[in-house]
Short mmCIF file of C-alpha atoms in Angstrom, two decimals:
data_model
loop_
_atom_site.label_atom_id
_atom_site.label_comp_id
_atom_site.label_asym_id
_atom_site.label_seq_id
_atom_site.Cartn_x
_atom_site.Cartn_y
_atom_site.Cartn_z
CA UNK A 3 182.27 -45.88 -175.46
CA UNK A 4 182.07 -42.99 -177.95
CA UNK A 5 180.80 -43.98 -181.10
CA UNK A 6 182.05 -44.07 -184.93
CA UNK A 7 179.78 -40.43 -186.26
CA UNK A 8 181.27 -39.52 -182.91
CA UNK A 9 185.02 -40.19 -183.29
CA UNK A 10 184.78 -39.03 -186.24
CA UNK A 11 183.65 -35.42 -185.40
CA UNK A 12 185.94 -34.81 -182.51
CA UNK A 13 188.95 -36.08 -184.14
CA UNK A 14 188.33 -34.37 -187.30
CA UNK A 15 188.42 -31.02 -185.20
CA UNK A 16 192.07 -31.94 -185.24
CA UNK A 17 194.08 -29.41 -188.30
CA UNK A 18 195.86 -32.23 -189.43
CA UNK A 19 193.62 -35.10 -189.13
CA UNK A 20 190.36 -32.82 -190.92
CA UNK A 21 192.25 -31.89 -194.10
CA UNK A 22 192.29 -35.65 -194.60
CA UNK A 23 189.60 -36.85 -197.36
CA UNK A 24 186.95 -38.40 -195.93
CA UNK A 25 187.33 -42.25 -197.33
CA UNK A 26 190.75 -41.32 -195.09
CA UNK A 27 189.39 -40.79 -191.98
CA UNK A 28 186.52 -43.38 -191.93
CA UNK A 29 189.23 -45.84 -193.13
CA UNK A 30 191.68 -45.31 -189.96
CA UNK A 31 189.10 -45.11 -188.35
CA UNK A 32 187.23 -48.53 -189.44
CA UNK A 33 190.91 -49.92 -188.89
CA UNK A 34 191.63 -48.20 -185.35
CA UNK A 35 190.80 -49.73 -181.51
CA UNK A 36 190.34 -48.03 -178.97
CA UNK A 37 191.78 -48.20 -175.39
CA UNK A 38 192.34 -46.72 -172.59
CA UNK A 39 195.20 -45.76 -170.34
CA UNK A 40 194.74 -45.25 -166.28
CA UNK A 41 197.07 -41.88 -164.60
CA UNK A 42 200.83 -43.07 -164.17
CA UNK A 43 200.29 -46.13 -167.51
CA UNK A 44 202.83 -45.72 -170.51
CA UNK A 45 201.53 -46.58 -173.60
CA UNK A 46 205.59 -47.45 -175.30
CA UNK A 47 208.22 -47.11 -173.73
CA UNK A 48 212.21 -45.60 -175.39
CA UNK A 49 213.36 -48.15 -177.51
CA UNK A 50 209.62 -50.66 -178.36
CA UNK A 51 209.27 -51.91 -181.55
CA UNK A 52 206.84 -49.39 -183.23
CA UNK A 53 203.12 -50.02 -182.59
CA UNK A 54 200.57 -48.56 -184.82
CA UNK A 55 199.61 -44.03 -184.95
CA UNK A 56 197.86 -43.24 -182.21
CA UNK A 57 195.83 -40.39 -182.07
CA UNK A 58 195.20 -39.14 -178.15
CA UNK A 59 191.06 -39.94 -177.69
CA UNK A 60 190.88 -38.08 -174.48
CA UNK A 61 193.73 -37.02 -171.61
CA UNK A 62 196.62 -36.14 -171.64
CA UNK A 63 200.27 -37.84 -172.55
CA UNK A 64 203.74 -36.31 -171.89
CA UNK A 65 205.92 -37.72 -174.64
CA UNK A 66 209.69 -37.70 -171.95
CA UNK A 67 212.98 -39.78 -172.01
CA UNK A 68 215.63 -40.56 -169.26
CA UNK A 69 218.89 -40.15 -168.19
CA UNK A 70 221.00 -42.10 -166.84
CA UNK A 71 221.03 -40.92 -163.34
CA UNK A 72 217.12 -40.38 -163.90
CA UNK A 73 216.08 -37.29 -163.96
CA UNK A 74 213.10 -36.64 -166.30
CA UNK A 75 212.72 -34.04 -169.50
CA UNK A 76 209.27 -33.69 -170.96
CA UNK A 77 209.33 -33.52 -174.55
CA UNK A 78 205.75 -32.22 -175.18
CA UNK A 79 202.50 -32.78 -173.65
CA UNK A 80 199.95 -34.27 -176.26
CA UNK A 81 195.89 -33.09 -175.53
CA UNK A 82 192.96 -34.63 -177.03
CA UNK A 83 193.21 -34.54 -180.78
CA UNK A 84 196.37 -35.21 -181.65
CA UNK A 85 197.95 -37.63 -183.59
CA UNK A 86 201.71 -38.88 -183.24
CA UNK A 87 203.88 -42.23 -183.14
CA UNK A 88 204.91 -41.50 -187.01
CA UNK A 89 208.53 -41.59 -186.92
CA UNK A 90 209.52 -44.72 -186.14
CA UNK A 91 206.42 -46.05 -188.74
CA UNK A 92 208.98 -43.97 -191.39
CA UNK A 93 212.24 -45.01 -190.08
CA UNK A 94 211.15 -48.54 -189.12
CA UNK A 95 213.48 -48.30 -185.65
CA UNK A 96 212.59 -48.28 -181.89
CA UNK A 97 210.69 -46.26 -180.36
CA UNK A 98 211.93 -42.62 -179.23
CA UNK A 99 211.08 -41.66 -175.95
CA UNK A 100 208.65 -42.52 -173.33
CA UNK A 101 204.72 -41.85 -173.90
CA UNK A 102 202.40 -41.44 -170.36
CA UNK A 103 199.47 -40.75 -169.32
CA UNK A 104 199.24 -37.37 -167.20
CA UNK A 105 195.60 -38.85 -165.81
CA UNK A 106 192.65 -41.24 -166.98
CA UNK A 107 192.69 -41.20 -171.14
CA UNK A 108 191.57 -43.21 -174.52
CA UNK A 109 193.93 -43.26 -177.10
CA UNK A 110 192.97 -44.95 -181.24
CA UNK A 111 195.75 -47.05 -182.06
CA UNK A 112 195.95 -47.33 -186.24
CA UNK A 113 197.75 -50.65 -186.96
CA UNK A 114 200.76 -50.45 -188.94
CA UNK A 115 200.23 -52.13 -191.92
CA UNK A 116 196.63 -50.46 -192.81
CA UNK A 117 199.26 -46.95 -191.89
CA UNK A 118 201.77 -48.95 -194.83
CA UNK A 119 198.81 -49.69 -197.35
CA UNK A 120 197.55 -45.18 -196.91
CA UNK A 121 200.75 -44.49 -196.78
CA UNK A 122 200.51 -45.86 -201.17
CA UNK A 123 197.75 -42.40 -201.22
CA UNK A 124 200.40 -39.21 -202.39
CA UNK A 125 197.44 -37.89 -200.49
CA UNK A 126 198.16 -39.03 -197.19
CA UNK A 127 201.67 -39.63 -197.79
CA UNK A 128 201.85 -35.25 -198.93
CA UNK A 129 200.15 -35.36 -195.34
CA UNK A 130 202.07 -37.35 -192.92
CA UNK A 131 205.11 -35.16 -194.90
CA UNK A 132 203.35 -31.72 -193.80
CA UNK A 133 202.51 -33.14 -190.52
CA UNK A 134 206.37 -34.20 -190.18
CA UNK A 135 207.95 -30.49 -191.58
CA UNK A 136 205.12 -28.50 -188.57
CA UNK A 137 207.13 -31.23 -185.41
CA UNK A 138 210.40 -30.29 -187.06
CA UNK A 139 209.65 -26.61 -186.68
CA UNK A 140 208.21 -26.82 -183.21
CA UNK A 141 212.05 -28.70 -181.91
CA UNK A 142 214.15 -26.93 -184.06
CA UNK A 143 212.33 -23.76 -181.91
CA UNK A 144 213.37 -25.35 -178.79
CA UNK A 145 216.43 -25.73 -179.65
CA UNK A 146 217.18 -22.25 -180.29
CA UNK A 147 215.24 -20.60 -177.31
CA UNK A 148 217.39 -23.32 -175.28
CA UNK A 149 220.25 -21.94 -176.76
CA UNK A 150 219.95 -18.47 -177.63
CA UNK A 151 217.77 -17.14 -175.25
CA UNK A 152 217.12 -16.07 -171.45
CA UNK A 153 215.19 -18.17 -168.90
CA UNK A 154 212.81 -16.02 -168.67
CA UNK A 155 212.38 -15.84 -172.49
CA UNK A 156 211.99 -19.75 -172.44
CA UNK A 157 209.35 -20.45 -169.98
CA UNK A 158 206.91 -17.49 -172.09
CA UNK A 159 207.58 -19.66 -175.20
CA UNK A 160 206.61 -22.62 -173.56
CA UNK A 161 203.30 -21.89 -171.75
CA UNK A 162 202.37 -19.65 -175.53
CA UNK A 163 203.22 -23.06 -176.52
CA UNK A 164 201.55 -24.80 -173.83
CA UNK A 165 198.51 -22.65 -174.30
CA UNK A 166 197.65 -23.69 -178.26
CA UNK A 167 197.88 -27.49 -177.93
CA UNK A 168 201.94 -27.48 -177.79
CA UNK A 169 201.86 -30.03 -180.29
CA UNK A 170 198.34 -29.38 -181.98
CA UNK A 171 199.04 -25.80 -181.91
CA UNK A 172 195.62 -24.26 -182.22
CA UNK A 173 195.31 -20.79 -183.68
CA UNK A 174 193.92 -19.65 -180.80
CA UNK A 175 195.81 -19.50 -177.78
CA UNK A 176 193.04 -20.12 -174.35
CA UNK A 177 194.06 -18.24 -171.08
CA UNK A 178 194.56 -21.18 -168.66
CA UNK A 179 197.31 -23.43 -169.19
CA UNK A 180 196.92 -26.94 -167.49
CA UNK A 181 199.77 -27.71 -166.32
CA UNK A 182 201.95 -28.28 -163.40
CA UNK A 183 204.77 -25.97 -162.17
CA UNK A 184 207.34 -29.31 -161.77
CA UNK A 185 205.93 -30.16 -165.40
CA UNK A 186 207.46 -27.33 -166.92
CA UNK A 187 210.01 -26.75 -165.19
CA UNK A 188 210.66 -30.47 -166.74
CA UNK A 189 210.41 -29.18 -170.19
CA UNK A 190 212.41 -26.89 -170.00
CA UNK A 191 215.15 -27.98 -167.84
CA UNK A 192 215.51 -26.06 -164.96
CA UNK A 193 215.36 -26.17 -161.57
CA UNK A 194 211.80 -25.83 -159.00
CA UNK A 195 213.52 -22.94 -157.91
CA UNK A 196 214.49 -20.96 -160.77
CA UNK A 197 210.99 -21.19 -162.34
CA UNK A 198 209.62 -20.60 -159.35
CA UNK A 199 211.46 -17.19 -159.34
CA UNK A 200 210.64 -16.19 -162.74
CA UNK A 201 206.94 -17.32 -162.99
CA UNK A 202 206.47 -14.98 -159.42
CA UNK A 203 208.12 -12.37 -161.76
CA UNK A 204 205.33 -12.71 -163.99
CA UNK A 205 203.16 -12.76 -161.36
CA UNK A 206 204.19 -8.89 -159.36
CA UNK A 207 203.62 -7.82 -163.60
CA UNK A 208 200.40 -8.69 -164.16
CA UNK A 209 201.57 -10.88 -166.87
CA UNK A 210 200.29 -14.36 -165.63
CA UNK A 211 198.30 -15.65 -162.73
CA UNK A 212 199.56 -19.81 -160.75
CA UNK A 213 197.00 -22.20 -159.85
CA UNK A 214 196.36 -25.81 -158.79
CA UNK A 215 198.33 -27.01 -161.37
CA UNK A 216 197.21 -24.28 -163.56
CA UNK A 217 199.61 -21.11 -164.54
CA UNK A 218 196.84 -18.43 -166.34
CA UNK A 219 197.61 -15.50 -169.06
CA UNK A 220 196.66 -12.63 -168.12
CA UNK A 221 198.20 -10.95 -170.87
CA UNK A 222 199.26 -12.99 -174.11
CA UNK A 223 200.47 -9.96 -175.81
CA UNK A 224 202.75 -9.06 -172.61
CA UNK A 225 203.74 -12.83 -172.49
CA UNK A 226 204.50 -12.75 -176.39
CA UNK A 227 207.15 -9.61 -175.30
CA UNK A 228 208.88 -11.69 -173.07
CA UNK A 229 209.39 -14.63 -174.91
CA UNK A 230 211.30 -12.08 -177.84
CA UNK A 231 213.07 -10.93 -175.70
#
């Protein structure tokens, strides 16, 4: 099990959590519990009551929703260090989507009463507001892509988002994006066949290469140009 000191150091690499006062970070970790998830196990379902503020300590989670006919849409993939689940704690409404482990994962849970206490501090409340603002910007960008951009541009822009950690949005991108083509197609809302055709074109142009459940970005500059089309 990860020691409290190592956990503090690990999670503080996240820009949002790392910017909080040290006393708040220690308070949060001291009051939180760790939970292990098996691959495919759900942390919560759409419609569940709020259960706390979460941080992903290990592994990956997908935030998704199902249509009436069973079609799945992946909204975002969360990676290690990301904090999430704040919306339902603020408006006291049910969870808006499903949270499912893509691989073995460890999740930290901050109980709602502790979250409510921290929200009485102006600094912490402002930090939560900043987190929400960043999420809204991300969602506005995804909506804009879906309504105004070509399929090729949407693929390029989502790959760039994933390269920077999607929800965590690291300042520097990584060349290898750990995502399957099936998951990427569900994120963008296109068929697997359409995605495959567009990815092959990007491969031919030397912009990406395809691996097992992984896409490597060979030229972020060229991929960005496609995203701006």
